[in-house]
Coordinates of C-alpha atoms and ligand atoms in Angstrom, one line a residue:
M1 CA -30.9 -5.1 4.4
R2 CA -28.1 -3.7 6.5
M3 CA -24.4 -4.0 5.8
Y4 CA -23.8 -4.3 9.6
D5 CA -25.9 -7.5 9.7
I6 CA -24.1 -9.0 6.7
I7 CA -20.7 -8.3 8.3
Q8 CA -21.8 -9.7 11.6
K9 CA -23.2 -12.9 10.0
K10 CA -20.0 -13.6 8.2
R11 CA -17.8 -12.6 11.2
D12 CA -19.7 -15.3 13.2
G13 CA -19.2 -17.9 10.5
G14 CA -22.6 -17.8 8.8
A15 CA -23.2 -18.4 5.1
L16 CA -24.5 -15.4 3.2
T17 CA -27.5 -15.8 0.9
E18 CA -27.4 -15.0 -2.8
A19 CA -29.7 -12.0 -2.1
E20 CA -27.3 -10.6 0.6
I21 CA -24.3 -11.0 -1.7
K22 CA -26.0 -9.3 -4.7
W23 CA -27.2 -6.5 -2.4
F24 CA -23.8 -5.6 -1.1
I25 CA -22.0 -5.9 -4.5
E26 CA -24.7 -3.6 -6.1
G27 CA -24.5 -1.2 -3.2
Y28 CA -20.7 -1.0 -3.2
T29 CA -20.6 -0.5 -7.0
A30 CA -23.2 2.3 -6.8
G31 CA -21.1 4.0 -4.0
D32 CA -23.8 3.5 -1.4
I33 CA -21.7 1.3 0.9
P34 CA -18.5 2.7 2.2
D35 CA -15.0 1.2 1.8
Y36 CA -14.6 0.6 5.5
Q37 CA -17.6 -1.7 5.7
V38 CA -16.6 -3.7 2.7
A39 CA -13.0 -3.9 4.0
A40 CA -14.5 -5.3 7.3
L41 CA -16.5 -7.9 5.3
C42 CA -13.5 -8.8 3.2
M43 CA -11.5 -9.5 6.4
A44 CA -14.5 -11.6 7.8
I45 CA -14.5 -13.6 4.5
Y46 CA -10.7 -13.9 4.8
F47 CA -11.0 -15.6 8.2
Q48 CA -14.4 -17.4 7.8
G49 CA -14.2 -18.4 4.1
M50 CA -17.2 -18.9 1.9
N51 CA -18.7 -22.1 0.6
L52 CA -19.0 -22.9 -3.1
E53 CA -22.6 -21.6 -3.3
E54 CA -21.6 -18.3 -1.8
T55 CA -18.5 -18.0 -3.9
T56 CA -20.6 -18.7 -7.1
A57 CA -23.1 -16.0 -6.1
L58 CA -20.2 -13.6 -5.4
T59 CA -18.6 -14.4 -8.8
F60 CA -21.9 -13.9 -10.7
A61 CA -22.6 -10.7 -8.8
V62 CA -19.1 -9.3 -9.7
R63 CA -19.7 -10.4 -13.3
D64 CA -23.1 -8.6 -13.4
S65 CA -21.9 -5.4 -11.7
G66 CA -21.2 -3.8 -15.1
E67 CA -21.6 -4.5 -18.8
R68 CA -21.2 -7.9 -20.3
L69 CA -19.3 -8.2 -23.6
N70 CA -20.9 -9.8 -26.6
F71 CA -18.3 -11.4 -28.9
S72 CA -20.8 -13.3 -31.1
D73 CA -19.7 -11.3 -34.1
I74 CA -16.1 -12.6 -33.7
K75 CA -15.8 -15.6 -36.0
G76 CA -14.6 -18.9 -34.6
L77 CA -13.9 -20.2 -31.1
R78 CA -12.6 -17.6 -28.7
V79 CA -10.2 -18.6 -26.0
D80 CA -8.8 -16.9 -22.9
K81 CA -5.9 -17.8 -20.6
H82 CA -5.4 -16.4 -17.2
S83 CA -2.7 -16.8 -14.6
T84 CA -3.4 -16.4 -10.9
G85 CA -0.2 -14.3 -10.6
G86 CA 3.5 -15.1 -10.3
V87 CA 7.0 -13.8 -10.6
G88 CA 8.6 -13.6 -14.1
D89 CA 5.3 -15.0 -15.5
K90 CA 5.3 -13.7 -19.1
T91 CA 3.5 -16.8 -20.5
S92 CA 0.6 -14.8 -21.9
L93 CA 2.9 -12.9 -24.2
V94 CA 4.1 -16.3 -25.7
V95 CA 1.1 -18.6 -25.4
T96 CA -1.5 -16.3 -26.9
P97 CA 0.3 -15.6 -30.2
I98 CA 1.1 -19.3 -30.5
V99 CA -2.5 -20.4 -30.3
A100 CA -3.7 -17.4 -32.4
S101 CA -1.3 -18.4 -35.2
L102 CA -2.9 -21.8 -35.1
G103 CA -6.4 -20.5 -35.8
V104 CA -8.1 -19.9 -32.4
K105 CA -9.2 -16.4 -31.7
V106 CA -7.7 -14.7 -28.6
A107 CA -9.8 -11.9 -27.2
K108 CA -8.0 -11.4 -23.9
M109 CA -8.5 -9.0 -21.0
S110 CA -5.5 -8.8 -18.8
G111 CA -4.5 -7.1 -15.5
R112 CA -1.8 -5.0 -14.1
G113 CA 0.7 -6.0 -11.4
L114 CA -0.8 -7.0 -8.1
G115 CA 1.2 -7.1 -4.9
H116 CA 4.6 -8.7 -5.7
T117 CA 3.3 -10.2 -9.0
G118 CA 3.7 -8.7 -12.4
G119 CA 0.8 -8.0 -14.9
T120 CA 0.6 -8.5 -18.7
I121 CA -0.8 -5.0 -19.3
D122 CA 2.2 -3.3 -17.6
K123 CA 4.5 -5.5 -19.7
L124 CA 2.8 -4.7 -23.0
E125 CA 3.0 -1.0 -22.2
A126 CA 6.8 -1.3 -22.2
I127 CA 6.4 -1.5 -26.0
P128 CA 6.3 2.1 -27.4
G129 CA 2.9 3.1 -28.7
F130 CA 1.1 -0.1 -27.6
C131 CA -2.5 0.7 -26.7
T132 CA -4.1 -1.4 -24.0
D133 CA -7.3 0.7 -23.8
L134 CA -9.1 0.0 -27.0
P135 CA -12.8 0.7 -27.6
V136 CA -14.7 -2.6 -27.6
E137 CA -15.6 -2.3 -31.4
K138 CA -11.9 -1.8 -32.3
F139 CA -10.9 -4.6 -30.0
K140 CA -13.3 -7.0 -31.7
K141 CA -12.2 -5.8 -35.2
I142 CA -8.5 -6.6 -34.4
V143 CA -9.5 -10.0 -33.0
N144 CA -11.4 -10.8 -36.2
E145 CA -8.8 -9.4 -38.6
V146 CA -5.5 -10.3 -36.9
G147 CA -6.7 -13.2 -34.7
I148 CA -5.6 -11.7 -31.3
A149 CA -5.9 -8.6 -29.2
I150 CA -5.0 -8.0 -25.5
V151 CA -6.5 -5.1 -23.6
G152 CA -6.7 -4.0 -20.0
Q153 CA -9.8 -4.2 -17.8
N154 CA -12.5 -2.0 -19.3
E155 CA -13.9 0.6 -16.9
K156 CA -17.4 -0.8 -17.5
L157 CA -16.5 -4.4 -17.2
A158 CA -16.9 -6.0 -13.7
P159 CA -16.5 -2.6 -11.9
A160 CA -17.1 -4.2 -8.6
D161 CA -13.8 -6.2 -9.0
K162 CA -11.9 -3.0 -9.8
L163 CA -13.1 -1.5 -6.4
L164 CA -12.6 -4.7 -4.5
Y165 CA -9.1 -5.4 -6.0
A166 CA -7.8 -2.0 -4.9
L167 CA -9.4 -2.4 -1.5
R168 CA -8.0 -5.9 -0.9
D169 CA -4.5 -4.7 -2.1
V170 CA -4.3 -2.3 0.9
T171 CA -6.2 -4.4 3.6
A172 CA -4.2 -7.6 3.5
T173 CA -7.1 -9.6 2.0
V174 CA -5.7 -10.6 -1.4
D175 CA -4.8 -14.2 -0.5
S176 CA -8.4 -15.4 0.2
L177 CA -9.7 -18.2 -1.9
P178 CA -13.3 -17.0 -2.4
L179 CA -12.1 -13.4 -3.1
I180 CA -9.5 -14.6 -5.7
V181 CA -12.0 -16.9 -7.4
S182 CA -14.7 -14.2 -7.6
S183 CA -12.2 -11.6 -8.8
I184 CA -10.7 -13.7 -11.6
M185 CA -13.8 -15.5 -12.7
G186 CA -16.1 -12.4 -12.3
K187 CA -13.9 -10.7 -14.9
K188 CA -13.5 -13.7 -17.1
L189 CA -17.2 -14.4 -17.3
A190 CA -18.1 -10.8 -18.1
A191 CA -16.1 -11.3 -21.3
D192 CA -17.6 -13.7 -23.9
D193 CA -15.0 -16.4 -24.5
D194 CA -15.9 -20.0 -25.2
C195 CA -12.8 -21.7 -23.6
I196 CA -10.8 -20.6 -20.6
V197 CA -7.5 -22.2 -19.5
L198 CA -6.3 -21.2 -16.1
D199 CA -2.7 -21.3 -14.9
V200 CA -3.0 -21.6 -11.2
K201 CA 0.3 -20.9 -9.6
T202 CA 1.4 -22.6 -6.4
G203 CA 4.4 -22.0 -4.1
S204 CA 6.4 -19.2 -2.6
G205 CA 5.8 -16.7 -5.4
S206 CA 2.1 -17.2 -5.7
F207 CA -0.9 -16.1 -3.6
M208 CA -1.6 -19.7 -2.7
K209 CA 1.4 -21.1 -1.1
T210 CA 0.4 -24.8 -0.9
Q211 CA -0.5 -27.3 -3.6
E212 CA -3.7 -28.3 -1.7
K213 CA -4.9 -24.7 -1.6
S214 CA -4.0 -24.1 -5.2
R215 CA -5.9 -27.3 -6.2
E216 CA -9.0 -26.1 -4.3
L217 CA -8.7 -22.7 -6.0
A218 CA -8.4 -24.4 -9.4
E219 CA -11.4 -26.7 -8.7
W220 CA -13.6 -23.9 -7.7
M221 CA -12.8 -21.7 -10.7
V222 CA -13.3 -24.6 -13.1
A223 CA -16.6 -25.5 -11.4
I224 CA -17.9 -22.0 -11.5
G225 CA -16.8 -21.5 -15.1
K226 CA -18.6 -24.7 -16.1
R227 CA -21.8 -23.5 -14.3
A228 CA -21.6 -20.5 -16.6
G229 CA -21.4 -22.7 -19.6
K230 CA -17.6 -22.3 -20.4
R231 CA -15.2 -25.0 -21.5
M232 CA -12.7 -24.9 -18.6
R233 CA -9.3 -26.4 -17.7
A234 CA -6.8 -25.5 -15.0
L235 CA -3.1 -26.3 -14.8
I236 CA -1.5 -26.1 -11.4
T237 CA 2.1 -25.0 -12.0
D238 CA 5.2 -24.4 -9.9
M239 CA 5.9 -20.9 -8.6
D240 CA 8.5 -21.9 -6.1
R241 CA 11.0 -20.4 -8.5
P242 CA 10.6 -17.4 -10.9
L243 CA 9.7 -18.4 -14.4
G244 CA 12.5 -17.8 -16.9
N245 CA 15.3 -15.5 -16.0
A246 CA 13.8 -12.1 -16.4
I247 CA 11.7 -10.3 -13.8
G248 CA 10.5 -6.7 -14.8
N249 CA 8.6 -5.4 -17.7
S250 CA 10.8 -4.7 -20.7
L251 CA 13.2 -7.5 -19.5
E252 CA 10.3 -9.9 -19.7
V253 CA 9.0 -8.7 -23.1
V254 CA 12.5 -9.3 -24.5
E255 CA 12.6 -12.8 -22.9
A256 CA 9.1 -13.5 -24.3
I257 CA 10.3 -12.5 -27.8
E258 CA 13.4 -14.7 -27.4
T259 CA 11.0 -17.6 -26.5
L260 CA 8.9 -17.0 -29.6
Q261 CA 12.2 -17.0 -31.6
G262 CA 12.9 -20.5 -30.1
K263 CA 15.8 -19.4 -27.9
G264 CA 14.0 -18.8 -24.6
P265 CA 14.8 -20.4 -21.2
A266 CA 13.9 -24.1 -21.1
D267 CA 11.4 -23.7 -18.2
L268 CA 9.5 -20.9 -19.8
T269 CA 9.4 -22.6 -23.2
E270 CA 8.2 -25.9 -21.6
L271 CA 5.3 -24.2 -19.7
C272 CA 4.3 -22.0 -22.6
V273 CA 4.1 -25.1 -24.9
A274 CA 2.1 -27.0 -22.3
L275 CA -0.4 -24.1 -21.8
A276 CA -0.8 -23.6 -25.6
A277 CA -1.3 -27.3 -26.1
H278 CA -4.1 -27.4 -23.5
I279 CA -5.8 -24.4 -25.0
L280 CA -5.6 -25.9 -28.5
N281 CA -6.9 -29.2 -27.1
L282 CA -9.8 -27.6 -25.4
A283 CA -10.6 -25.8 -28.7
E284 CA -10.7 -29.3 -30.3
K285 CA -7.6 -28.8 -32.6
G286 CA -6.3 -32.3 -31.8
D287 CA -5.2 -34.6 -29.0
L288 CA -2.7 -33.2 -26.5
A289 CA 0.3 -34.7 -28.2
Q290 CA -0.7 -33.3 -31.6
C291 CA -1.5 -29.9 -30.0
E292 CA 1.9 -29.8 -28.4
K293 CA 3.6 -30.6 -31.7
M294 CA 1.6 -27.8 -33.3
A295 CA 2.6 -25.3 -30.6
R296 CA 6.3 -26.2 -31.0
G297 CA 5.9 -25.9 -34.8
A298 CA 4.4 -22.4 -34.5
I299 CA 7.6 -21.3 -32.7
E300 CA 9.9 -23.1 -35.1
D301 CA 8.4 -21.7 -38.3
G302 CA 8.2 -18.2 -36.9
S303 CA 4.4 -17.9 -37.3
A304 CA 3.9 -17.2 -33.5
L305 CA 6.4 -14.4 -33.5
K306 CA 4.8 -12.9 -36.6
M307 CA 1.4 -13.1 -34.9
F308 CA 2.8 -11.2 -31.9
A309 CA 4.3 -8.5 -34.2
D310 CA 1.0 -8.2 -36.1
M311 CA -0.9 -7.8 -32.8
V312 CA 1.6 -5.1 -31.6
S313 CA 1.2 -3.2 -34.9
A314 CA -2.6 -3.5 -34.9
Q315 CA -2.7 -2.1 -31.3
G316 CA -0.5 0.9 -32.3
G317 CA 2.8 -0.4 -31.1
D318 CA 6.2 -0.3 -32.9
E319 CA 6.5 -3.8 -34.4
S320 CA 10.1 -3.1 -35.3
W321 CA 10.9 -3.5 -31.6
I322 CA 9.5 -7.0 -31.7
L323 CA 11.6 -7.9 -34.7
S324 CA 14.7 -6.2 -33.3
P325 CA 14.4 -6.5 -29.5
E326 CA 17.8 -4.9 -29.0
K327 CA 15.9 -1.6 -29.4
F328 CA 14.4 -1.9 -25.9
P329 CA 16.5 0.5 -23.8
K330 CA 18.6 -0.7 -20.9
A331 CA 18.3 0.9 -17.4
A332 CA 20.8 3.6 -16.6
Y333 CA 22.3 1.6 -13.7
S334 CA 23.0 -2.0 -13.0
H335 CA 24.4 -4.0 -10.1
E336 CA 25.7 -7.6 -9.9
V337 CA 24.6 -9.8 -7.0
K338 CA 27.1 -12.4 -6.0
A339 CA 26.8 -15.8 -4.3
Q340 CA 27.9 -15.5 -0.6
K341 CA 29.0 -19.2 -0.5
S342 CA 29.6 -22.2 -2.8
G343 CA 27.1 -24.9 -3.3
Y344 CA 23.7 -25.6 -4.9
I345 CA 20.8 -23.2 -4.9
V346 CA 18.3 -25.4 -3.2
G347 CA 15.4 -23.0 -3.1
V348 CA 14.4 -19.4 -3.2
D349 CA 11.6 -17.3 -1.6
T350 CA 10.1 -16.3 -5.0
E351 CA 7.9 -13.6 -3.5
S352 CA 11.0 -11.8 -2.3
Y353 CA 12.4 -11.9 -5.8
G354 CA 9.2 -10.2 -7.0
V355 CA 9.6 -7.6 -4.2
A356 CA 13.2 -7.0 -5.1
S357 CA 12.1 -6.1 -8.6
L358 CA 9.4 -3.7 -7.2
L359 CA 12.0 -2.0 -5.0
L360 CA 14.0 -1.3 -8.2
G361 CA 11.0 0.4 -9.8
A362 CA 9.3 -2.3 -11.8
G363 CA 6.0 -2.1 -9.9
R364 CA 3.9 0.3 -7.9
N365 CA 3.8 1.1 -4.2
T366 CA 0.8 3.4 -4.7
K367 CA -1.7 3.5 -7.5
E368 CA -0.1 6.7 -8.8
D369 CA 3.4 5.3 -9.1
V370 CA 4.9 5.4 -12.6
I371 CA 6.6 2.2 -13.6
D372 CA 10.2 2.1 -14.7
F373 CA 9.9 -0.3 -17.6
T374 CA 13.6 -1.0 -17.7
A375 CA 13.8 -1.9 -14.0
G376 CA 14.0 -5.5 -12.7
V377 CA 16.2 -8.5 -12.0
Y378 CA 17.9 -10.8 -14.5
L379 CA 18.8 -14.2 -13.0
Q380 CA 22.1 -15.8 -13.9
A381 CA 21.5 -18.8 -11.6
K382 CA 18.3 -20.6 -10.4
T383 CA 17.2 -23.4 -8.2
G384 CA 19.2 -26.5 -8.9
D385 CA 22.3 -24.6 -10.3
R386 CA 25.7 -25.0 -8.7
V387 CA 27.5 -21.8 -7.9
Q388 CA 30.9 -20.8 -6.5
K389 CA 31.2 -18.1 -3.9
G390 CA 31.5 -14.8 -5.8
D391 CA 29.7 -16.0 -8.9
V392 CA 27.1 -13.5 -10.2
I393 CA 23.7 -15.0 -9.5
A394 CA 21.6 -12.0 -10.6
V395 CA 22.0 -8.5 -12.2
L396 CA 19.7 -5.8 -10.9
Y397 CA 18.6 -2.9 -13.2
S398 CA 17.1 0.5 -12.4
N399 CA 17.0 4.1 -13.6
K400 CA 17.4 5.2 -10.0
K401 CA 20.4 4.5 -7.7
T402 CA 18.4 4.2 -4.5
G403 CA 16.8 0.7 -4.6
F404 CA 19.9 -1.5 -5.2
T405 CA 21.0 -2.1 -1.5
A406 CA 17.5 -3.1 -0.4
A407 CA 16.9 -5.3 -3.5
E408 CA 20.2 -7.0 -3.1
Q409 CA 19.6 -7.8 0.6
R410 CA 16.1 -9.2 -0.3
L411 CA 17.5 -11.4 -3.0
L412 CA 20.4 -12.8 -0.9
A413 CA 18.2 -13.5 2.1
A414 CA 15.7 -15.2 -0.2
T415 CA 18.4 -17.6 -1.8
R416 CA 19.2 -20.8 0.0
I417 CA 22.6 -22.3 -0.9
E418 CA 23.6 -25.7 0.4
K419 CA 26.1 -28.5 -0.2
T420 CA 23.7 -31.1 -1.7
P421 CA 21.7 -30.6 -4.9
P422 CA 17.9 -30.3 -4.5
K423 CA 15.2 -32.3 -6.2
V424 CA 13.6 -29.8 -8.6
A425 CA 9.8 -30.2 -8.9
P426 CA 8.1 -30.6 -12.4
L427 CA 6.6 -27.3 -13.7
V428 CA 3.1 -28.7 -14.4
L429 CA 2.1 -30.3 -11.1
D430 CA -1.6 -31.1 -11.7
I431 CA -4.4 -30.7 -14.1
V432 CA -8.0 -29.9 -13.2
E433 CA -10.7 -30.5 -15.8
Ligands
URA501 N1 -5.7 -11.9 -10.1 C1 -6.9 -11.3 -10.0 O1 -7.4 -10.9 -11.0 N2 -7.5 -11.3 -8.8 C2 -7.0 -11.8 -7.7 O2 -7.6 -11.7 -6.7 C3 -5.7 -12.4 -7.8 C4 -5.1 -12.5 -9.0

């Protein structure tokens, strides 16, 4: 086979065979096919798409590009939850300890920030000492003994995705349905969980900007997961506004802790309870209404917060920071962003809010960039709120002085204020079984 022929076939709208897909993934992982040819193929896939058969073959090839984990020595049902990426999305930090405190095992592999979106691993590393790079045996031991562990992508797990992810990030090919499906599901299927609940984001802060595209993404991921023998469910959730008020790593960890303490923002709490209920329901802990009650109960009686603190401690982190979140340091500098006119916030470009946070130092522009954990944006007003000209709508935080002007301009340009109040969409828009 020749990579040239595969690129040409896809460029001209042909469907690749399973053998061709396996061949190029194996060749790329082995270092035999150069980045520039794979980048050309990704762009051809971006424009021509892939059918479900091709996407399934690509997903399985990514899954099989490295080791596959065996969790059979973890006792009980193992669940995973994955978001397709959003702004202010700290749900994993809240949902996973809730469900673990209710007896399902969470063996979770998470990612770092991608593009304008944040990543669970970067957030967890804002907790001093927290280790996201555990050997597999230690990871399994913590899941068995504590009930939950969250680690970053193992070097040996789905290595093709690691290469493709970095390549797509710099070649404008992230927001392609077959490439997102195979990236997420390739990783998820290399791990050995029984149930997977997907939080498929839709709207201006997500990679899929329309509900139709997000539904298609959800349907394909669910279908491929089922083909691999997993119990699957996807919730399509609103990302036309940031989730909660905090955007940026330690700001988000603190907000997650507040949510586990029962005093988090209403939207974040509502979505976390819904996701936890669906996970528990998929794990046969009860019907949805019962599972929702159980999830709320785990917040109210403190067991979910204790589970989070126990996981932090087991993974080498300082659990006293979870019990006393005021220990998280504040950035050296802050700046208030004020409303330019009076009225209702009728909508925001959520991606720009994520970019504003990156400009302050909360994410990476290059792979080598070091994250400023204290950097980010704290929202004082969100879509649907009424503001007066001069009211503070957000506070920006950073340890460097240079990003504030650009971040403020981004935020103001991304915030639409009008005379009449908007209709705010529900958070959970659809469910795909
Ligand atoms: N998350 C992933 O892991 N991969 C993508 O392509 C997008 C979001």
